PDB file of C-alpha atoms in Angstrom:
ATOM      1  CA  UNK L1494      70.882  47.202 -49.747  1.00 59.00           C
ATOM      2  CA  UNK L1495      74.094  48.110 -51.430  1.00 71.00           C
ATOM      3  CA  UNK L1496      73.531  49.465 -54.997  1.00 83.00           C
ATOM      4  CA  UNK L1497      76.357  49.501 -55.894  1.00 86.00           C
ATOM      5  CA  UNK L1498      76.632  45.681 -56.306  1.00 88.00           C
ATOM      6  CA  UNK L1499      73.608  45.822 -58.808  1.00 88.00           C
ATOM      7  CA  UNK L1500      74.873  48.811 -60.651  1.00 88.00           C
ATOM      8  CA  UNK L1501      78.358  46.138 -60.938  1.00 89.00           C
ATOM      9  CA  UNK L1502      76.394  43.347 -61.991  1.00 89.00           C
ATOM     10  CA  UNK L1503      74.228  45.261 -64.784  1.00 89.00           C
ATOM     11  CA  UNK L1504      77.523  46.471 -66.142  1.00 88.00           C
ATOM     12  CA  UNK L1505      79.317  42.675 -66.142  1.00 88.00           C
ATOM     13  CA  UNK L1506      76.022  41.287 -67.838  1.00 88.00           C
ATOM     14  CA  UNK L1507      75.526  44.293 -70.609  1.00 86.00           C
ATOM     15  CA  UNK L1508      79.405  43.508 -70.909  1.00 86.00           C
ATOM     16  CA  UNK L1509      79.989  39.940 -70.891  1.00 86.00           C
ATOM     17  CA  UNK L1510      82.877  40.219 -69.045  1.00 86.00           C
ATOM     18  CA  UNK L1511      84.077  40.791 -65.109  1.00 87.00           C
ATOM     19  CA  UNK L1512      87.607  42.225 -66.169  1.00 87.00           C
ATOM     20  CA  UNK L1513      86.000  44.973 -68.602  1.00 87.00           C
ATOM     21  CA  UNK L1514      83.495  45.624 -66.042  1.00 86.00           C
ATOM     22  CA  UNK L1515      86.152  46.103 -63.541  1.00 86.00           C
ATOM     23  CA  UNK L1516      88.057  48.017 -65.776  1.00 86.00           C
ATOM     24  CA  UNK L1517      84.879  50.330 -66.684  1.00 85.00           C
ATOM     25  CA  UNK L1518      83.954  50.632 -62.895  1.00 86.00           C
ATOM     26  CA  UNK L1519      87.422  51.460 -61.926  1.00 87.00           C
ATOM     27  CA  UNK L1520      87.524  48.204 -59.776  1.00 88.00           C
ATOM     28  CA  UNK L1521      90.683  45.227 -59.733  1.00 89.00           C
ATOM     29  CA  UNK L1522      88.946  41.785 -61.464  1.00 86.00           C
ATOM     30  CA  UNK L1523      89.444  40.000 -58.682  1.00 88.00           C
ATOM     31  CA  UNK L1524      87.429  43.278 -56.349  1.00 88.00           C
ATOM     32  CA  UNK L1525      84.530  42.738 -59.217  1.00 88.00           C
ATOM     33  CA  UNK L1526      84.583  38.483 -58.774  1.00 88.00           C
ATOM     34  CA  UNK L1527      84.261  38.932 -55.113  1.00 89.00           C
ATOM     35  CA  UNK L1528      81.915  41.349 -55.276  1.00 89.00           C
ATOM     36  CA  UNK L1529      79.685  39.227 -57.480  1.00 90.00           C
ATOM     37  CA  UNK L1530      80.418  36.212 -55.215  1.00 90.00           C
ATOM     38  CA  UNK L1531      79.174  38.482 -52.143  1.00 89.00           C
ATOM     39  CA  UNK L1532      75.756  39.715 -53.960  1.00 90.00           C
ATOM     40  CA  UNK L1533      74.617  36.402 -55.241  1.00 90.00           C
ATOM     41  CA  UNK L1534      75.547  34.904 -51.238  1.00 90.00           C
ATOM     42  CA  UNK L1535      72.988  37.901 -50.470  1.00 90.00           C
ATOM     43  CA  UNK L1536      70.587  36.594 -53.167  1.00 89.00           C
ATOM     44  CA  UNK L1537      70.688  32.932 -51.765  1.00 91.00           C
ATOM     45  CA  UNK L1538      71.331  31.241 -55.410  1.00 92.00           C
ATOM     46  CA  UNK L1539      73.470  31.644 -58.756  1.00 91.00           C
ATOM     47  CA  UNK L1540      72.626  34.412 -60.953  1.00 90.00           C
ATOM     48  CA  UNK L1541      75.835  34.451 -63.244  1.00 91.00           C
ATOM     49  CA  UNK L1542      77.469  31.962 -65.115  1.00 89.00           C
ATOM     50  CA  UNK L1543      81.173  32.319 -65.678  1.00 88.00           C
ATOM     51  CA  UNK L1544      83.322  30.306 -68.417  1.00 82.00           C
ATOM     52  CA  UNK L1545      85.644  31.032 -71.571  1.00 81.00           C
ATOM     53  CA  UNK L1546      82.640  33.233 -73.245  1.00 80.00           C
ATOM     54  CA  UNK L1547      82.778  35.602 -70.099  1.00 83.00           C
ATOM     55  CA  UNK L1548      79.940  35.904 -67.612  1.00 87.00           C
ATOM     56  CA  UNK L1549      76.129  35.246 -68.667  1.00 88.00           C
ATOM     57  CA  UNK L1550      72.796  35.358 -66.836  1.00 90.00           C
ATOM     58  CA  UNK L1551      71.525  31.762 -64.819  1.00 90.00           C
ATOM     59  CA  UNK L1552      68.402  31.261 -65.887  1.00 90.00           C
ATOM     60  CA  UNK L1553      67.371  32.653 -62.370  1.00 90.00           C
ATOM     61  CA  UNK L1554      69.232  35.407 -63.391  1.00 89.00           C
ATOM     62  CA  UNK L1555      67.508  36.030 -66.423  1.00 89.00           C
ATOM     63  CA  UNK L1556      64.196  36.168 -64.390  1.00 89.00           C
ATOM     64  CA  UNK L1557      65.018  38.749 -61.371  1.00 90.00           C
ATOM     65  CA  UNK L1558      67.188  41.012 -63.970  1.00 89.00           C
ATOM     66  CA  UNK L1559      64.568  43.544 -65.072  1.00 87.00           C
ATOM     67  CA  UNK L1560      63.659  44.452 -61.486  1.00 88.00           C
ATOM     68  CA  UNK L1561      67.511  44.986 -60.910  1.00 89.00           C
ATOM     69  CA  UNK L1562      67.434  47.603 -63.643  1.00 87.00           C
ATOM     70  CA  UNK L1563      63.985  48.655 -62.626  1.00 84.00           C
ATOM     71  CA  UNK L1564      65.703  49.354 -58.954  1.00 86.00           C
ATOM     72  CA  UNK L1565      68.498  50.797 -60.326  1.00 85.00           C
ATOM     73  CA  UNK L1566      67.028  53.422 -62.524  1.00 80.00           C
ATOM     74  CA  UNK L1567      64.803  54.696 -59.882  1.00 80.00           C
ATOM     75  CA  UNK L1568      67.961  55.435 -57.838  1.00 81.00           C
ATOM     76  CA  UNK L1569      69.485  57.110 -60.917  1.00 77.00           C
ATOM     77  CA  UNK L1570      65.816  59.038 -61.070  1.00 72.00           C
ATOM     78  CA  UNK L1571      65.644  59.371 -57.316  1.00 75.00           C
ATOM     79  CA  UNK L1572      70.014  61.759 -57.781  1.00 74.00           C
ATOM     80  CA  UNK L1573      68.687  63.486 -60.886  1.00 69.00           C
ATOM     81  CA  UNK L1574      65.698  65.089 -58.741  1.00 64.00           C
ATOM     82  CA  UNK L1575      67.502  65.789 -55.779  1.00 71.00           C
ATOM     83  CA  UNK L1576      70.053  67.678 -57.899  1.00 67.00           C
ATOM     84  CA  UNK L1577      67.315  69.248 -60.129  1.00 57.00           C
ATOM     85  CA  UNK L1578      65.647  70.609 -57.113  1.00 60.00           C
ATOM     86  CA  UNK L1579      69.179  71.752 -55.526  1.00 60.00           C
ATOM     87  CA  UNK L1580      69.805  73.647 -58.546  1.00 55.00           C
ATOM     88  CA  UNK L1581      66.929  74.933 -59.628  1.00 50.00           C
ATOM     89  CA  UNK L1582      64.557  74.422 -56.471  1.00 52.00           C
ATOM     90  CA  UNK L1583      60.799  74.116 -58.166  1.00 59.00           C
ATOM     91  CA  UNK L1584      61.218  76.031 -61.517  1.00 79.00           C
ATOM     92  CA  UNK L1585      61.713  72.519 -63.687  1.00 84.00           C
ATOM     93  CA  UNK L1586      59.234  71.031 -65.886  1.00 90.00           C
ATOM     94  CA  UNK L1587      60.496  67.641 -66.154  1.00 91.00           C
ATOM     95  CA  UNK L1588      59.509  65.862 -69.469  1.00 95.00           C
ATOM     96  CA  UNK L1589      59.970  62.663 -70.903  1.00 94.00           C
ATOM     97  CA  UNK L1590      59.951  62.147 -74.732  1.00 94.00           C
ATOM     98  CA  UNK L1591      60.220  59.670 -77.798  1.00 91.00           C
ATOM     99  CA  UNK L1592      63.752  59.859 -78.646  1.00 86.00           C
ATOM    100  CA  UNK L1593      62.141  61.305 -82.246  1.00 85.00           C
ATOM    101  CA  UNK L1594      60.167  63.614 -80.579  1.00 91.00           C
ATOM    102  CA  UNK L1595      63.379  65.256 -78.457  1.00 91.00           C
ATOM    103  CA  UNK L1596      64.857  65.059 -81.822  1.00 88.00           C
ATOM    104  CA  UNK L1597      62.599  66.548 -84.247  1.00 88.00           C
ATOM    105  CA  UNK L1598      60.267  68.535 -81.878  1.00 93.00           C
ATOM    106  CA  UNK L1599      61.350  69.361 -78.512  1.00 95.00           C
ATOM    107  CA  UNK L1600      64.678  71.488 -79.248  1.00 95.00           C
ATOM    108  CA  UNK L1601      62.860  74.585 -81.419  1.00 94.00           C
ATOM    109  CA  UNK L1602      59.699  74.236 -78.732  1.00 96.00           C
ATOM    110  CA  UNK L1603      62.082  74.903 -75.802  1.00 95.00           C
ATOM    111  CA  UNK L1604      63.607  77.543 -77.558  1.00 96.00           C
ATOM    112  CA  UNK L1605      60.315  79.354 -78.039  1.00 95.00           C
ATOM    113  CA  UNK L1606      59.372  78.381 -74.495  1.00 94.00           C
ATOM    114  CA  UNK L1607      63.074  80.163 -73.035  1.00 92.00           C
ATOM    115  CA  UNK L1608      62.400  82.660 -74.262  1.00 93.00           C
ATOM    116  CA  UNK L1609      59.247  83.360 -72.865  1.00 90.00           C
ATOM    117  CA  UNK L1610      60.744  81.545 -69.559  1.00 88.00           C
ATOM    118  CA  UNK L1611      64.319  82.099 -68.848  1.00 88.00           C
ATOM    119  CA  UNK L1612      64.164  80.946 -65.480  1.00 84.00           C
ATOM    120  CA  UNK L1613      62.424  78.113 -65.893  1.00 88.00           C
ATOM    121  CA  UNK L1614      64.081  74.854 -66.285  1.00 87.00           C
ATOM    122  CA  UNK L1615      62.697  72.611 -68.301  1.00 91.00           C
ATOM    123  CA  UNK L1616      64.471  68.008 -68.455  1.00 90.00           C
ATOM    124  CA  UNK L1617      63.844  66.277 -71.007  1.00 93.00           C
ATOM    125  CA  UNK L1618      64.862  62.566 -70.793  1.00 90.00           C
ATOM    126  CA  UNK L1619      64.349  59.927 -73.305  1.00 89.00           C
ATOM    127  CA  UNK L1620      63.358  56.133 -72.430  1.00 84.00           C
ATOM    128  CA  UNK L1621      61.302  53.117 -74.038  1.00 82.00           C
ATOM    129  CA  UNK L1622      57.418  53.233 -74.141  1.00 85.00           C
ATOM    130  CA  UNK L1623      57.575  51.440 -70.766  1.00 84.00           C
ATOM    131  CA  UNK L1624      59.975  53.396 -69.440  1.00 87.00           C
ATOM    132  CA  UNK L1625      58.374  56.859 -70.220  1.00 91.00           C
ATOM    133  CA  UNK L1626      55.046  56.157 -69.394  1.00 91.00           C
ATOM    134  CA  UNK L1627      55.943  53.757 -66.030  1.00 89.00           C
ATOM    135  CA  UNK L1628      58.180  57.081 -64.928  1.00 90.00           C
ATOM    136  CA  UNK L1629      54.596  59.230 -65.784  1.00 92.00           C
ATOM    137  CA  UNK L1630      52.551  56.807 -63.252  1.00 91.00           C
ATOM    138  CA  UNK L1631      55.636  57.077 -60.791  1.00 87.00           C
ATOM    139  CA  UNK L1632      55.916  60.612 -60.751  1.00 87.00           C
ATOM    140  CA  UNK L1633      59.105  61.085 -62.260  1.00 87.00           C
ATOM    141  CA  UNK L1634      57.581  62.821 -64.984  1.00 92.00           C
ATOM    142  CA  UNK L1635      55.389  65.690 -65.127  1.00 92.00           C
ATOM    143  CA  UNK L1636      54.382  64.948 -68.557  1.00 95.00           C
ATOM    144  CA  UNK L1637      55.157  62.684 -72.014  1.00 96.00           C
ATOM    145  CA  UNK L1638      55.518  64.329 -75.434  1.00 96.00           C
ATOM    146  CA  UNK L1639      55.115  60.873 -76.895  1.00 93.00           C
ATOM    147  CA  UNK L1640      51.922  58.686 -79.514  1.00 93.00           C
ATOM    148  CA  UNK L1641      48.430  57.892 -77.647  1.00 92.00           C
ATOM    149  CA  UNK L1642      48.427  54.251 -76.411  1.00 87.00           C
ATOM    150  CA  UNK L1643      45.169  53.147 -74.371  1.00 84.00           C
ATOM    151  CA  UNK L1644      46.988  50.759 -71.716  1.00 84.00           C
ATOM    152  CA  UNK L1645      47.490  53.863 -69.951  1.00 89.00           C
ATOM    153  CA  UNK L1646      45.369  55.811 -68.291  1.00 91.00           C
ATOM    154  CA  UNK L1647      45.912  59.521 -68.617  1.00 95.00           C
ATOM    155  CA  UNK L1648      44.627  62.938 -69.968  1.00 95.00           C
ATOM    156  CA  UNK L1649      45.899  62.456 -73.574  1.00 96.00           C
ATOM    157  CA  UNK L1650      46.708  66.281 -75.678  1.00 96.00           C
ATOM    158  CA  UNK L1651      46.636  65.372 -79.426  1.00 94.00           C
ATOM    159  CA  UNK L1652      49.140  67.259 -81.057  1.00 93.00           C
ATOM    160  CA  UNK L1653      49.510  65.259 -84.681  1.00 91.00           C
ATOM    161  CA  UNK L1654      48.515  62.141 -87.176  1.00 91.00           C
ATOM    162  CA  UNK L1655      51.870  61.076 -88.200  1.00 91.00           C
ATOM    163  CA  UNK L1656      51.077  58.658 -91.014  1.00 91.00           C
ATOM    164  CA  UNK L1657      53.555  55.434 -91.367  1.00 93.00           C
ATOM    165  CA  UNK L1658      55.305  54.302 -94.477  1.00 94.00           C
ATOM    166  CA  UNK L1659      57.158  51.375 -95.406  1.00 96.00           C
ATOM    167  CA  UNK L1660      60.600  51.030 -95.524  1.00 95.00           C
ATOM    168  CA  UNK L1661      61.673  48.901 -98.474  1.00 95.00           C
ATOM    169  CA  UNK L1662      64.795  48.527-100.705  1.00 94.00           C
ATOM    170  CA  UNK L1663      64.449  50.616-103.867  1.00 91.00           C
ATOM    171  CA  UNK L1664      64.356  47.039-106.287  1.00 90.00           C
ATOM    172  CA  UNK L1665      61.666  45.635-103.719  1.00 94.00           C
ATOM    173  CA  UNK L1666      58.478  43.802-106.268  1.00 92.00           C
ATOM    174  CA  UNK L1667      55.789  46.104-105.812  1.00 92.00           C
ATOM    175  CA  UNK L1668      52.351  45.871-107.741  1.00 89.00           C
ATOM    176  CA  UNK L1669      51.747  49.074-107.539  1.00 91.00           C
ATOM    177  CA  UNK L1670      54.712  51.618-106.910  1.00 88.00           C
ATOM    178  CA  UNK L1671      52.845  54.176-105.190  1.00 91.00           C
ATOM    179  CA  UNK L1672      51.882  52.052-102.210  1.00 94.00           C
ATOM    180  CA  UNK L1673      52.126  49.200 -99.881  1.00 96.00           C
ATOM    181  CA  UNK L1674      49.456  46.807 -99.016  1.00 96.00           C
ATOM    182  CA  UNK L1675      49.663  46.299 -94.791  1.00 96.00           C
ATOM    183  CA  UNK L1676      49.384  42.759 -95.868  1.00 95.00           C
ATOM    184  CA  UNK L1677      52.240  42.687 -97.546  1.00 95.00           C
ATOM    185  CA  UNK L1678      53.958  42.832 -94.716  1.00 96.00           C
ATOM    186  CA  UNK L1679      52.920  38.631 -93.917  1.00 96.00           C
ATOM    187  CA  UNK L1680      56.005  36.242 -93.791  1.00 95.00           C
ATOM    188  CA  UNK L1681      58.512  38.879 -93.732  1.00 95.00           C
ATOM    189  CA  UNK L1682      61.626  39.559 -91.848  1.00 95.00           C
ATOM    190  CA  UNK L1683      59.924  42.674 -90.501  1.00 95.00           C
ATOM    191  CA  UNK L1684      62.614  45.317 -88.364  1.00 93.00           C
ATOM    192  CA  UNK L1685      61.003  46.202 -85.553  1.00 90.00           C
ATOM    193  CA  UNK L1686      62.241  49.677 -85.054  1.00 86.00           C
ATOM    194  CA  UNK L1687      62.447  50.724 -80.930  1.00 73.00           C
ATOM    195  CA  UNK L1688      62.153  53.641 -78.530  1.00 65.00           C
ATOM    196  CA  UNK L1689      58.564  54.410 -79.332  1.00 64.00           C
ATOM    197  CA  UNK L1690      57.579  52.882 -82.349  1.00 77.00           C
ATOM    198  CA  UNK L1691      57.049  49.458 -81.107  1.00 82.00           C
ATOM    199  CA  UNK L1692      54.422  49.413 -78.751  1.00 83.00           C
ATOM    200  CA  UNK L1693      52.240  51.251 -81.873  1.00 89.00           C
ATOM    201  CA  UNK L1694      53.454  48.874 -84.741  1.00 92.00           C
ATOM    202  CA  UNK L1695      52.730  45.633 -82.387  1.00 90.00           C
ATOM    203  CA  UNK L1696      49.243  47.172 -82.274  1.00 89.00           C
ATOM    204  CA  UNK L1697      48.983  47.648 -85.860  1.00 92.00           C
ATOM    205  CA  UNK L1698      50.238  43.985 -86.249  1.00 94.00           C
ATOM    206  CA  UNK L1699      47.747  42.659 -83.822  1.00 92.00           C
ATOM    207  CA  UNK L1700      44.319  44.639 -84.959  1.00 91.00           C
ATOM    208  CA  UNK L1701      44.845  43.974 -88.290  1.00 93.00           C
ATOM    209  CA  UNK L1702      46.187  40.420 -87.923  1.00 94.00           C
ATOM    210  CA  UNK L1703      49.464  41.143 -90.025  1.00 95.00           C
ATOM    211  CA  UNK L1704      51.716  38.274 -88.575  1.00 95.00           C
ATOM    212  CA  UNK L1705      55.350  39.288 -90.288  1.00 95.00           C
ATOM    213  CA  UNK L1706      58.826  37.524 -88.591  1.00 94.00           C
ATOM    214  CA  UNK L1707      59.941  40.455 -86.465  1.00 91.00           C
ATOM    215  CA  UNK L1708      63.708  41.048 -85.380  1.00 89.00           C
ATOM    216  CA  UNK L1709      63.535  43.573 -82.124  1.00 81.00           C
ATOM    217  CA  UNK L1710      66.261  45.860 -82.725  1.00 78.00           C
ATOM    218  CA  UNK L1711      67.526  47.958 -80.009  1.00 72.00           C
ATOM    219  CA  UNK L1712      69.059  51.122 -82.577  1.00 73.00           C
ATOM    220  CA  UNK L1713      68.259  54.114 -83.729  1.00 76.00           C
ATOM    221  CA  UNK L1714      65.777  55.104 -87.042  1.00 79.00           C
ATOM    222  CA  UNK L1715      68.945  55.958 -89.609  1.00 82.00           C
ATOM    223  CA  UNK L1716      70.465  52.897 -88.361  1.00 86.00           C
ATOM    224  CA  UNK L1717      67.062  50.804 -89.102  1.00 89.00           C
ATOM    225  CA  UNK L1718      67.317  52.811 -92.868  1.00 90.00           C
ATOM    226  CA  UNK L1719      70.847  51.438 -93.436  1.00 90.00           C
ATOM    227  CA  UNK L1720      69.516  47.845 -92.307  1.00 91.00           C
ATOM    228  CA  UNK L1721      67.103  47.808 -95.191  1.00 93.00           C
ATOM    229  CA  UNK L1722      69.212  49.137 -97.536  1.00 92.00           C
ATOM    230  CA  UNK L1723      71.596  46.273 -96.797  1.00 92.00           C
ATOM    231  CA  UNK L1724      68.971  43.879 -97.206  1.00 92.00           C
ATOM    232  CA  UNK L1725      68.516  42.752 -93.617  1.00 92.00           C
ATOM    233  CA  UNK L1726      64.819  43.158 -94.041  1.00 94.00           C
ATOM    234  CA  UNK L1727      62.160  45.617 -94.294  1.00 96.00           C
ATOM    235  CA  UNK L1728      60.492  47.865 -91.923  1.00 96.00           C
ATOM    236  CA  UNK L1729      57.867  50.669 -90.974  1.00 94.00           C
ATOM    237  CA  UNK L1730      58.829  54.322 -90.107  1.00 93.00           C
ATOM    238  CA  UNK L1731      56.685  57.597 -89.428  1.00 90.00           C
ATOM    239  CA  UNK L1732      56.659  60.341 -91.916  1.00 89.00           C
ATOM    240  CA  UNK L1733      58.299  62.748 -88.746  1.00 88.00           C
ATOM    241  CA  UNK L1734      61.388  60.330 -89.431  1.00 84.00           C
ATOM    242  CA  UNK L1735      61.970  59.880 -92.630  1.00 84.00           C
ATOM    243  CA  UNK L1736      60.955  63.515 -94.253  1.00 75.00           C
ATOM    244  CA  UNK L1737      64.846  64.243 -93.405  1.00 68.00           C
ATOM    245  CA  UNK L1738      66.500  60.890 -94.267  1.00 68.00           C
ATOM    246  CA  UNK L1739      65.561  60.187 -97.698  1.00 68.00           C
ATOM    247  CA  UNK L1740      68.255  57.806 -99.016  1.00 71.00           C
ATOM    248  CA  UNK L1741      68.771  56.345-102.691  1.00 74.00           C
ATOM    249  CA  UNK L1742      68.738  52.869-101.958  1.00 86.00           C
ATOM    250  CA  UNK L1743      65.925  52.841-100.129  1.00 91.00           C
ATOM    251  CA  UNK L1744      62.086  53.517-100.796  1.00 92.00           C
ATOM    252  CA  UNK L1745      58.996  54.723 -98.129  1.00 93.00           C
ATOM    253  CA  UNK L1746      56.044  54.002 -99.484  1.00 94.00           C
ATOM    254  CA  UNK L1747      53.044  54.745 -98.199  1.00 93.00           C
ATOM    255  CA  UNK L1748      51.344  52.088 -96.861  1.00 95.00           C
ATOM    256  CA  UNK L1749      47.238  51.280 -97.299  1.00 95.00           C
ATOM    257  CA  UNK L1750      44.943  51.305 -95.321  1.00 94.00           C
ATOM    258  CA  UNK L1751      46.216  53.915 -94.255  1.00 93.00           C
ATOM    259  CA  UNK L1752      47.851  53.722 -90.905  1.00 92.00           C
ATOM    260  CA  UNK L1753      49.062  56.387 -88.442  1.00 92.00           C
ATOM    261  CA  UNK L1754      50.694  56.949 -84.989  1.00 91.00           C
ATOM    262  CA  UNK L1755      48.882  60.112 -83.042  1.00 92.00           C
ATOM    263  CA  UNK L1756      51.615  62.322 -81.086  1.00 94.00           C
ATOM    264  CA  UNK L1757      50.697  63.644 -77.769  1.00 95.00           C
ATOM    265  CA  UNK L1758      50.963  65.318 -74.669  1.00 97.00           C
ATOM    266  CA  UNK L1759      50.323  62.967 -71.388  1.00 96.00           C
ATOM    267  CA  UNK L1760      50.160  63.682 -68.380  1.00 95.00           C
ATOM    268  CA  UNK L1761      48.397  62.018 -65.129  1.00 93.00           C
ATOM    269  CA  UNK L1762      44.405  62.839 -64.226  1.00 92.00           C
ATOM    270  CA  UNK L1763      45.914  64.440 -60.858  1.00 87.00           C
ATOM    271  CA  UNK L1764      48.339  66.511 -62.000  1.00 87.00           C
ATOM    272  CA  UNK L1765      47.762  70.002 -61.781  1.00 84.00           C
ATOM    273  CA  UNK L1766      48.688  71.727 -64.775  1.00 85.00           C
ATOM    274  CA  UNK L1767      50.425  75.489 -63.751  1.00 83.00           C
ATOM    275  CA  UNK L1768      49.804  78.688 -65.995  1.00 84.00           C
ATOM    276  CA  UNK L1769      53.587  77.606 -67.227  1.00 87.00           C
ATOM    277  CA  UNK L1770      52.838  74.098 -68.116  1.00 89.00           C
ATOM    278  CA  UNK L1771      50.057  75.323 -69.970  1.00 91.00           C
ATOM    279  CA  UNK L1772      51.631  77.683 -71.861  1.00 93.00           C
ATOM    280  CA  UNK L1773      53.997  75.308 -73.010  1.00 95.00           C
ATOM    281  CA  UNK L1774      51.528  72.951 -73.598  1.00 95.00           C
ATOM    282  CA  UNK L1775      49.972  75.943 -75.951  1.00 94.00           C
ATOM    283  CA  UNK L1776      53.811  76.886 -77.322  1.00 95.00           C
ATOM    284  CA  UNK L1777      53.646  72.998 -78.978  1.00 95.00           C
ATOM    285  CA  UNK L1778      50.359  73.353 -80.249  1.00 93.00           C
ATOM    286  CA  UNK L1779      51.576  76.678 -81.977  1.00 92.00           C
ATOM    287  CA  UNK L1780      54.782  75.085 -83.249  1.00 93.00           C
ATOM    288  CA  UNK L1781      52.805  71.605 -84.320  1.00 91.00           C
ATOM    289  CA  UNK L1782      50.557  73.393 -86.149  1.00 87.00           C
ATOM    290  CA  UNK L1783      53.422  75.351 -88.591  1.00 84.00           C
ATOM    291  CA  UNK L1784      55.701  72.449 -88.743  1.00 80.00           C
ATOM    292  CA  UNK L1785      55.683  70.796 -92.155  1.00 64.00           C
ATOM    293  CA  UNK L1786      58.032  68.030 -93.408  1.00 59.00           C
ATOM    294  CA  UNK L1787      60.394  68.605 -95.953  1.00 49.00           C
ATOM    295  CA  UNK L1788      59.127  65.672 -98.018  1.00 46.00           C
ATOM    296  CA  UNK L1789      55.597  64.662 -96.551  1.00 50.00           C
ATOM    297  CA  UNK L1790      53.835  67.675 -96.031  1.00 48.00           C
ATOM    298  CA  UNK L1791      51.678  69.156 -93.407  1.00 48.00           C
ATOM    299  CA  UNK L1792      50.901  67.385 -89.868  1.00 51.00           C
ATOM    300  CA  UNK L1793      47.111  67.008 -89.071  1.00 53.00           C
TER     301      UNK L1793
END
């Protein structure tokens, strides 16, 4: 299997072209075509369509796709631990984390936990909610500094209630200023906000039978702010993300009932946690416990 061909194709789809491809991957256009002529041979049946627009997925494309990137991240995984363990043998706690999390959290924790730790070297990688927790169950994680979700079955640490507001422009019709009926959210061009907060809005959606018109979006939480303020629609942040991105054009309102993601610690039933791990397992607890938003407040 050469993996190099999928790593090509992933780039020419994400893209939309074979001659930026090439040019990305260092490759001549007509090197890339034939290269793509050679892997869908392998395959046994199209998987690209070419024409003015560029290249596109076949809809047999479209179907095999995610277990191309599925293969090709595990290779990416499989070079990052050999070289981990080549540099720093077994002294690594690898973690994965809500991009939020690594943001907000993780960088001060680390710091506490170096010191204590020097030689101890500690990854943090960011991914989806599929992603993170899929690399937990594989192994490619030791644990996930990310919010409590049930599909998965691990030991869960709580570390936090982190309550969610909604994120509305500042003339948005409100009954009452001070809050935000989860209803109100019905018929709306809702923002749905990724890398972590999905998978816990969806559920909010679901239990409570809110049905708004969601957008996915595929950016970052100041980027999902400047949406709103420029009317593309509303949306739902945690109070971790928006105690330090207040903005004048745009309101966070709490919304009622109340409703709240819960950060936490996972990790898998048999892994065994070392006196290390557990101290900075402890560290976070210390650090969670002080940490208070500039805007919002304690954490519970």
């Amino acid at each position: 299997m050469n993996i190099s061909k999928y790593k090509a194709l992933l780039t020419a789809v994400d893209m939309g072209s074979f001659s930026a491809a090439a040019s990305a991957l260092g490759y001549t256009q007509s090197g890339m075509t034939h290269m793509m002529n050679s892997l869908e041979e392998e395959i046994g049946f199209p998987i690209l369509q070419r024409g003015y627009f560029g290249v596109k997925l076949t809809a047999a494309g479209e179907k095999i796709i995610p277990r191309i990137r599925e293969l090709v991240n595990c290779e990416d995984a499989l070079y990052n631990e050999i070289e981990l363990v080549r540099s720093y043998g077994g002294n690594v706690i690898r973690i994965g984390a809500y991009s939020s999390l690594a943001t907000h959290w993780l960088p001060s924790i680390i710091e506490r936990f170096n010191n204590e730790f020097p030689d101890i070297t500690v990854n943090i990688q960011t991914g989806t909610v599929d992603e993170l927790y899929s690399g937990l169950e594989t192994g490619r994680f030791d644990m996930v500094f990310g919010s409590r979700n049930n599909k998965y079955d691990f030991k869960w640490i709580h570390l936090a209630k982190d309550r969610f507001y909604a994120v509305l422009p500042k003339d948005y019709p409100l009954e009452n200023p001070n809050e935000f009926r989860l209803a109100g959210f019905n018929g709306t061009k809702f923002l749905m906000p990724g890398l972590g907060f999905d998978a816990d809005i969806s559920l909010v959606f679901s239990e409570n039978s809110v049905k708004p018109f969601v957008t996915q979006t595929y950016v970052d939480d100041p980027a999902i702010i400047s949406m709103v303020e420029h009317r593309y629609g509303i949306s739902m942040l945690s109070a971790l993300i928006i105690s330090d991105r207040l903005n004048d054009n745009v309101s966070f309102v709490p919304i009622v009932p109340e409703v709240n993601r819960y950060l936490s610690i996972a990790y898998r039933h048999d892994y065994m946690l070392s006196s290390v791990a557990k101290r900075l397992i402890s560290i976070t607890k210390e650090y969670v416990s002080s940490y208070k938003t500039v805007y919002f407040g304690d954490f519970e």
